[in-house]
PDB file of C-alpha atoms in Angstrom:
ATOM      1  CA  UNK A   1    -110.244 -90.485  -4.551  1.00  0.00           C
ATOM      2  CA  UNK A   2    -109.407 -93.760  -3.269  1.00  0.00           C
ATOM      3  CA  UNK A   3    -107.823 -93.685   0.077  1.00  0.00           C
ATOM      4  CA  UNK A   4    -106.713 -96.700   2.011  1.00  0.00           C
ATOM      5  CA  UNK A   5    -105.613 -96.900   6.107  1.00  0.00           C
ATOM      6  CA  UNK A   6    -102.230 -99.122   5.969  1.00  0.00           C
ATOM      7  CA  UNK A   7    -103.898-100.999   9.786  1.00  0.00           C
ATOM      8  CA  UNK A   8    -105.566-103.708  10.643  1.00  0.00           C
ATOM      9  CA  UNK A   9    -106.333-101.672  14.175  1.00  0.00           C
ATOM     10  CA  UNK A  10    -110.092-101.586  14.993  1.00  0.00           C
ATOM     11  CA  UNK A  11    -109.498 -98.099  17.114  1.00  0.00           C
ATOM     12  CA  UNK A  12    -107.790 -96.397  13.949  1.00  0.00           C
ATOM     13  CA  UNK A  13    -110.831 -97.439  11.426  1.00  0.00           C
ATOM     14  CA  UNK A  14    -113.426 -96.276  14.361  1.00  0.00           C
ATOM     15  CA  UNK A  15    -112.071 -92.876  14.240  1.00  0.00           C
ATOM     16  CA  UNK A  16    -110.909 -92.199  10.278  1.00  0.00           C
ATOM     17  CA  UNK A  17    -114.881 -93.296  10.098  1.00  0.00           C
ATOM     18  CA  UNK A  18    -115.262 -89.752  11.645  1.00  0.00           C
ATOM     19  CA  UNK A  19    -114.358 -87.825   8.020  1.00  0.00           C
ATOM     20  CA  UNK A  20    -117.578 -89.968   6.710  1.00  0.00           C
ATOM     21  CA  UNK A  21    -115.419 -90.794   3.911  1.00  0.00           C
ATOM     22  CA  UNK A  22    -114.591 -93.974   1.654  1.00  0.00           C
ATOM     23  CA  UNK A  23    -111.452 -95.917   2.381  1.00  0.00           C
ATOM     24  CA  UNK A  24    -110.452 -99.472   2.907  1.00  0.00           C
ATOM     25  CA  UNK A  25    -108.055-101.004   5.278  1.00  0.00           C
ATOM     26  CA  UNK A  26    -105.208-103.021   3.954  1.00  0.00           C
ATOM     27  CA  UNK A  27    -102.618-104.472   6.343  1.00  0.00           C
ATOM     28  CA  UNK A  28     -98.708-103.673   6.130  1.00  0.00           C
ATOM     29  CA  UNK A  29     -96.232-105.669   6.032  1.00  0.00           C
ATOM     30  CA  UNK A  30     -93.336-104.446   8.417  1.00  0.00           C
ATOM     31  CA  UNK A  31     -91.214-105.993  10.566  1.00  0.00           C
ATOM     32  CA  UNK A  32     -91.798-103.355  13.798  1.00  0.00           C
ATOM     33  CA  UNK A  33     -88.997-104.151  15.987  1.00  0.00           C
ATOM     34  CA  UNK A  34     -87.411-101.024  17.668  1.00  0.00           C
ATOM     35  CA  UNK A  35     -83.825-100.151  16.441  1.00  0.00           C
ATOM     36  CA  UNK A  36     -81.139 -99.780  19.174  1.00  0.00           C
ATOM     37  CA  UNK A  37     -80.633 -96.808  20.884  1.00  0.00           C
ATOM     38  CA  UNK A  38     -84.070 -95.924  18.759  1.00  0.00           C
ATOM     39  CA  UNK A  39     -86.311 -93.337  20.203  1.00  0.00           C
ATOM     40  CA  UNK A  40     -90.024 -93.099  21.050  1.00  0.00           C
ATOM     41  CA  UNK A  41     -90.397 -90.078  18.616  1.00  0.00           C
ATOM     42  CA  UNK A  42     -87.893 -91.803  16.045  1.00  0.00           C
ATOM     43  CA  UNK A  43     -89.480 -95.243  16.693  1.00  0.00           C
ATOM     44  CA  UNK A  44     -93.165 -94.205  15.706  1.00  0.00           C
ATOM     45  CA  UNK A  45     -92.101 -91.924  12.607  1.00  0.00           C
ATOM     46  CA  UNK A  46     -90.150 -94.322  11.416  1.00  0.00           C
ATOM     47  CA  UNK A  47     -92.785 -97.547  11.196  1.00  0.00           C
ATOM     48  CA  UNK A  48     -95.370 -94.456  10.132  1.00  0.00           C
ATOM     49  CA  UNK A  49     -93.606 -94.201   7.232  1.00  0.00           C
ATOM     50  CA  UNK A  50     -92.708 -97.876   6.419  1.00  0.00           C
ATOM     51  CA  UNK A  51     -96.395 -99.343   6.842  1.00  0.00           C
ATOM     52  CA  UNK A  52     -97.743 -96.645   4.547  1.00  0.00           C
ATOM     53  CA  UNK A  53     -94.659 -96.945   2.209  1.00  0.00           C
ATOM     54  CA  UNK A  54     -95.384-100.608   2.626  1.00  0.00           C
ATOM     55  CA  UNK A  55     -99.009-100.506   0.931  1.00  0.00           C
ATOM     56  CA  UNK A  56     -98.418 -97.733  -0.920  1.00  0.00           C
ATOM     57  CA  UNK A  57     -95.989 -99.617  -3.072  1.00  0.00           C
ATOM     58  CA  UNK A  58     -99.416-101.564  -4.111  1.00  0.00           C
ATOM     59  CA  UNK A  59    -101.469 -98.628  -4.597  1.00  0.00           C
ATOM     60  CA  UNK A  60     -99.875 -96.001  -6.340  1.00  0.00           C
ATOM     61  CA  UNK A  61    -102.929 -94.332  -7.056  1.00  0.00           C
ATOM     62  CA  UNK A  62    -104.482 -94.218  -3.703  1.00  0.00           C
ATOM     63  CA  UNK A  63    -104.072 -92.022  -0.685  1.00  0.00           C
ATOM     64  CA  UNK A  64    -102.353 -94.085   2.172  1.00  0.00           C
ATOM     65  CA  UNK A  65    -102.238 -93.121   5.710  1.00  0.00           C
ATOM     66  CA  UNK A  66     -99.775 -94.772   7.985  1.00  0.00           C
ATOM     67  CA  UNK A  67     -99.822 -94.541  11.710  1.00  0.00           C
ATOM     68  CA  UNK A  68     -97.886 -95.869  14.741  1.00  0.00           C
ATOM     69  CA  UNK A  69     -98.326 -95.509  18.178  1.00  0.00           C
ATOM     70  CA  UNK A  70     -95.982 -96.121  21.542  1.00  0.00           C
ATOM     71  CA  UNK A  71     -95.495 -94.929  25.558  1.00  0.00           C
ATOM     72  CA  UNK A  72     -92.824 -93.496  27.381  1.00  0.00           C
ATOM     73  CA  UNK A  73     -92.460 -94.174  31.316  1.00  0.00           C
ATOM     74  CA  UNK A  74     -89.712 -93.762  33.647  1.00  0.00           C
ATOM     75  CA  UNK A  75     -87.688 -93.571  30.333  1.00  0.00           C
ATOM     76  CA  UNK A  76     -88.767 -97.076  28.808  1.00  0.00           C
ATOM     77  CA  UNK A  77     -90.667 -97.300  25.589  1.00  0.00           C
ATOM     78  CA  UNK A  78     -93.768 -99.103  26.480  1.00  0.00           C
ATOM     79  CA  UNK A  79     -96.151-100.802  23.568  1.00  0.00           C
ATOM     80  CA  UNK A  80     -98.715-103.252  23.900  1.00  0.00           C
ATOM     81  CA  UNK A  81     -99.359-105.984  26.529  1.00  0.00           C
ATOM     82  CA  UNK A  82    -100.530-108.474  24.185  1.00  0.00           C
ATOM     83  CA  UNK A  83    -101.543-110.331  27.555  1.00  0.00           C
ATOM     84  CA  UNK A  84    -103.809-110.226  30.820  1.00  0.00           C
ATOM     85  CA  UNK A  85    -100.242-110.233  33.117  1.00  0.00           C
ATOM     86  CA  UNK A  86     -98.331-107.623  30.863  1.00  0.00           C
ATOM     87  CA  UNK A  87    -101.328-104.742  30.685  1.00  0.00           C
ATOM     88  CA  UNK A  88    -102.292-105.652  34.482  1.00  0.00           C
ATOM     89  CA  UNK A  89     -98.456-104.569  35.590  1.00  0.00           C
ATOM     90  CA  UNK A  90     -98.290-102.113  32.363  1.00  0.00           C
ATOM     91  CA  UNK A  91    -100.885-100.231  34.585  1.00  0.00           C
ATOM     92  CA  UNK A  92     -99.406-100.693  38.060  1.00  0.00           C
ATOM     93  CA  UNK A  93     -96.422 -99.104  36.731  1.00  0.00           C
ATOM     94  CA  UNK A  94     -98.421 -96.545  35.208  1.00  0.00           C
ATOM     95  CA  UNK A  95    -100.576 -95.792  38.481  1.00  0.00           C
ATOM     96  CA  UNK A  96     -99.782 -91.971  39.740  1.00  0.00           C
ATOM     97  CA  UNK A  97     -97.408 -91.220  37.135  1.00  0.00           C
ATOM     98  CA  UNK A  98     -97.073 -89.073  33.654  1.00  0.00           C
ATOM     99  CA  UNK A  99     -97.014 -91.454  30.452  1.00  0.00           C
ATOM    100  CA  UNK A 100     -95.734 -89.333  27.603  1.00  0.00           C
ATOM    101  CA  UNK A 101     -97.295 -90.730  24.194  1.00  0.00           C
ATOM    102  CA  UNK A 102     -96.267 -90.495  20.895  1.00  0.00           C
ATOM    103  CA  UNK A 103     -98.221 -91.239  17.669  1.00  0.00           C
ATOM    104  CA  UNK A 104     -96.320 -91.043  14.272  1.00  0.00           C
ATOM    105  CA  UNK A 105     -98.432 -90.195  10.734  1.00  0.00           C
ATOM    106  CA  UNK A 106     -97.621 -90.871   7.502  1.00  0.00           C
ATOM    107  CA  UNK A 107     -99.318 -89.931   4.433  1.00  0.00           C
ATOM    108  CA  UNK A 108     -98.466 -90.857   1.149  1.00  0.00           C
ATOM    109  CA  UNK A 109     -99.323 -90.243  -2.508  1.00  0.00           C
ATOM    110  CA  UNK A 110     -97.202 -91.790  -4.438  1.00  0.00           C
ATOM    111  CA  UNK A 111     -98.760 -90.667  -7.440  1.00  0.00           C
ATOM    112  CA  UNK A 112     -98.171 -86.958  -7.080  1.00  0.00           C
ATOM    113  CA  UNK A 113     -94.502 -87.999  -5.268  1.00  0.00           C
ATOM    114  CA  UNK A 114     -96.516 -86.306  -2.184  1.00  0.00           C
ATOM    115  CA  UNK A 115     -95.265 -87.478   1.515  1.00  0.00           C
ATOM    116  CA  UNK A 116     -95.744 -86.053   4.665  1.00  0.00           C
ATOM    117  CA  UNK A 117     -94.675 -87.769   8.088  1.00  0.00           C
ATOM    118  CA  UNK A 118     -95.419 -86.166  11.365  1.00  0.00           C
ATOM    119  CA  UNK A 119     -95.022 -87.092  15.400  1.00  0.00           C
ATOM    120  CA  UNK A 120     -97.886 -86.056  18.067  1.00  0.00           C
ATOM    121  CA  UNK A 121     -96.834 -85.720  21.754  1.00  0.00           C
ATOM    122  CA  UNK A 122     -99.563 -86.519  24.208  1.00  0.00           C
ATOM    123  CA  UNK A 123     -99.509 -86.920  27.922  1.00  0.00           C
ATOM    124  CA  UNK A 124    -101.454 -88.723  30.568  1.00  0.00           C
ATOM    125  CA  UNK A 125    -101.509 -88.454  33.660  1.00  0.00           C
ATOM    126  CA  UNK A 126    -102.471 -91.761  35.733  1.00  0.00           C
ATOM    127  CA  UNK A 127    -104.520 -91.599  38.953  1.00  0.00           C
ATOM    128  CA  UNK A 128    -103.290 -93.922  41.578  1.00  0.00           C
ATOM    129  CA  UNK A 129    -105.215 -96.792  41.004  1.00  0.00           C
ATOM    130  CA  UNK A 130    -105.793 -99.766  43.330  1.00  0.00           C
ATOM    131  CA  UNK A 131    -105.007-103.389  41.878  1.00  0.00           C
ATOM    132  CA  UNK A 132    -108.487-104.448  42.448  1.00  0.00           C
ATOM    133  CA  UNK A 133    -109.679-101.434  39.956  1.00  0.00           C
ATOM    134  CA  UNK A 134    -106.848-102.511  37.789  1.00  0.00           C
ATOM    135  CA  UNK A 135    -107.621-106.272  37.231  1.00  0.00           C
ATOM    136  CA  UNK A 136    -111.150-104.865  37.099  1.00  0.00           C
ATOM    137  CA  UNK A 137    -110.440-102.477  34.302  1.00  0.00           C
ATOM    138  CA  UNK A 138    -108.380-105.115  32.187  1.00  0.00           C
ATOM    139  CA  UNK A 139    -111.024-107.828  32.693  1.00  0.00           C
ATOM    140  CA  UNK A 140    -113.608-105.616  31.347  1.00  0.00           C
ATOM    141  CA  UNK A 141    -111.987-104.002  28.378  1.00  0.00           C
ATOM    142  CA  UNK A 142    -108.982-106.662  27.660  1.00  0.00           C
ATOM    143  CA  UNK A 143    -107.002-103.274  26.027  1.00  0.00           C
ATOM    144  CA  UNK A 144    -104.210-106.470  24.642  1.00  0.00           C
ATOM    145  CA  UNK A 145    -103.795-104.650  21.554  1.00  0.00           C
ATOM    146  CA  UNK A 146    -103.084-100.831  23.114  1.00  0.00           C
ATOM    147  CA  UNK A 147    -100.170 -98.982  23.444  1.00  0.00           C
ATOM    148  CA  UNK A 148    -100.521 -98.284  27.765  1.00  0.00           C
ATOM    149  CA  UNK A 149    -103.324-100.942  28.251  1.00  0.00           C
ATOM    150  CA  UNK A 150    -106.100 -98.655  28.000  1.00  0.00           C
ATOM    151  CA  UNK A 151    -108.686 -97.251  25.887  1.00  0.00           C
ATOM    152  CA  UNK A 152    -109.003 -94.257  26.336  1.00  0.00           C
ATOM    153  CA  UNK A 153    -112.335 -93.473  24.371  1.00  0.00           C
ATOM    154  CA  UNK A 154    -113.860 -96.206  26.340  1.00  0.00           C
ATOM    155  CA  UNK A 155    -113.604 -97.070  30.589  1.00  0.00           C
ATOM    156  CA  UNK A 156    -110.122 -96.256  30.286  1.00  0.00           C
ATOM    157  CA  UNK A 157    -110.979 -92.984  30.673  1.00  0.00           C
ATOM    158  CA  UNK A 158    -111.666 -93.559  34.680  1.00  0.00           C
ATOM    159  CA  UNK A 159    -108.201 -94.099  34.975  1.00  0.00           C
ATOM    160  CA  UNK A 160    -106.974 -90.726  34.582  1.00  0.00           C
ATOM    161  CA  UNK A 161    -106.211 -87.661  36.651  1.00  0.00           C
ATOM    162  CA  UNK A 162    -105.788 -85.682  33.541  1.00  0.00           C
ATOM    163  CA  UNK A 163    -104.898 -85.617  29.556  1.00  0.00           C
ATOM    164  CA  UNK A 164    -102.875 -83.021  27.988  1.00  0.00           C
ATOM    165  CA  UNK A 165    -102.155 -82.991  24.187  1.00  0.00           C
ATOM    166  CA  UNK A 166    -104.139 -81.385  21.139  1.00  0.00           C
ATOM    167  CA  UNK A 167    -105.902 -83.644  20.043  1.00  0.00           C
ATOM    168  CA  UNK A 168    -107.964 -86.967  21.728  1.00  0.00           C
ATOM    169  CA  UNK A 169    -108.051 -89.004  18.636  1.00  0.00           C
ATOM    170  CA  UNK A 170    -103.954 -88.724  18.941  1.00  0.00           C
ATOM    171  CA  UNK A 171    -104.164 -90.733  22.136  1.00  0.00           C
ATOM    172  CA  UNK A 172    -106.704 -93.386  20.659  1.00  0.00           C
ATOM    173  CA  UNK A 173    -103.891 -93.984  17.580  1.00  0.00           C
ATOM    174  CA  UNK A 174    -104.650 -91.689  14.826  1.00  0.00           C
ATOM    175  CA  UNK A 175    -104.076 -87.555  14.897  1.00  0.00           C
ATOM    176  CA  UNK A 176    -106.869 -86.716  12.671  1.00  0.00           C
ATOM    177  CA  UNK A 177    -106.719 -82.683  13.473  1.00  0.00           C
ATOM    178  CA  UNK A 178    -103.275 -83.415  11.874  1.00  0.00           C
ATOM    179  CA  UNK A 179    -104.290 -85.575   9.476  1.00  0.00           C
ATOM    180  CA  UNK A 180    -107.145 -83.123   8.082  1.00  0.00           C
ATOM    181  CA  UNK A 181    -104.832 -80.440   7.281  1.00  0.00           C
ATOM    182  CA  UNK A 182    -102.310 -83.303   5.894  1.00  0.00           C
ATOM    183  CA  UNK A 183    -105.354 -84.288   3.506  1.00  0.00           C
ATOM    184  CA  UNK A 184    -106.037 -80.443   2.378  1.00  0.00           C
ATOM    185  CA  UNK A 185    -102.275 -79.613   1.777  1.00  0.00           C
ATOM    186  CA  UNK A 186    -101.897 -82.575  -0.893  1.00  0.00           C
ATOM    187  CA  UNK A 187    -105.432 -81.693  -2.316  1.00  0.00           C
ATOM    188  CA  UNK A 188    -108.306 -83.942  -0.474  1.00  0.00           C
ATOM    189  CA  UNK A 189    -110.056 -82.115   1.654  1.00  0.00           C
ATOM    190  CA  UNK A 190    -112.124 -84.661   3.659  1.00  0.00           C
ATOM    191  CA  UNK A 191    -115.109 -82.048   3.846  1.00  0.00           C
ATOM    192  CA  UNK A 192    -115.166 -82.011   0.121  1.00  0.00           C
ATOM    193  CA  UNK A 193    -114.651 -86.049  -0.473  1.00  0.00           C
ATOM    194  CA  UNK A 194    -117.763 -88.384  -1.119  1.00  0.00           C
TER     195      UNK A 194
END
């Protein structure tokens, strides 16, 4: 079974690695720029779906797994910083508050017409962090390409108070509790894949 990851993201490969299976990484080809009055939930499912529809259209044999992640605070959609500045004040807003997450999945087999697109809450709960341990933390790790301006399988983790959700991999950008049972419904069960 050939099964490709529609991301370029180093954090998504790291943990589909986990299922010790094959797959390749292609990058989609999607314009990701948030719809009016779009939100969070609707936002992620939506450019789920399109980056895996996006490489599935060149694999229709293949398994293709789509996933998109963004933030919520004080009702904004937050993504990522892309810069030093933007995760350094991404993080001062964040400091003593809730951040609700949301990760969309999409997986696709063309193939057998098989699609399934999901959303996965998760919520973190900043401590109250100091600017010096923030320009610290961002030096160190330079989280530019995450979703909050942390990594949370990394030293983000000593910025939080606590993490609620089902599932830690859903926080680092790919629900792969969710994903597993995605994988068995359409037929490839990663325990049984070489």
């Amino acid at each position: 079974m050939n099964i490709i990851l529609a991301s370029t993201s180093v954090s998504r490969k790291k943990i589909l690695e986990k299922f010790l299976i094959p797959f390749e990484c292609v990058a989609p080809n999607c314009d990701e720029t948030p719809l009016m009055n779009e939100s969070a939930p609707e936002l992620v499912l939506r450019l789920s779906q399109i980056k895996a529809q996006s490489v599935a259209q060149q694999y229709p044999h293949h398994l293709v797994i789509g996933s998109d992640q963004v933030g919520v605070l004080d009702g904004q959609i937050i993504g990522k910083p892309h810069t030093i500045e933007k995760a350094i004040e991404q993080l001062h807003n964040s400091s003593g508050k809730t951040v609700d997450f949301y990760t969309g999945l999409c997986v696709i087999h063309r193939h057998s017409q098989q699609i399934t697109t999901i959303c996965e809450p998760f919520k973190v709960k900043f401590r109250t962090l100091s600017c010096a341990e923030i320009e610290s933390y961002v030096v160190k790790e330079l989280p530019l390409q995450c979703a909050g301006s942390f990594k949370c399988d990394e030293l983000g983790i000593t910025l939080f108070d606590k993490l609620e959700g089902d599932d830690i991999n859903t926080l680092v950008g790919l629900p792969l509790i969710k994903l597993n049972k995605i994988m068995i419904n359409m037929g490839f069960n990663p325990l049984l894949l070489s």
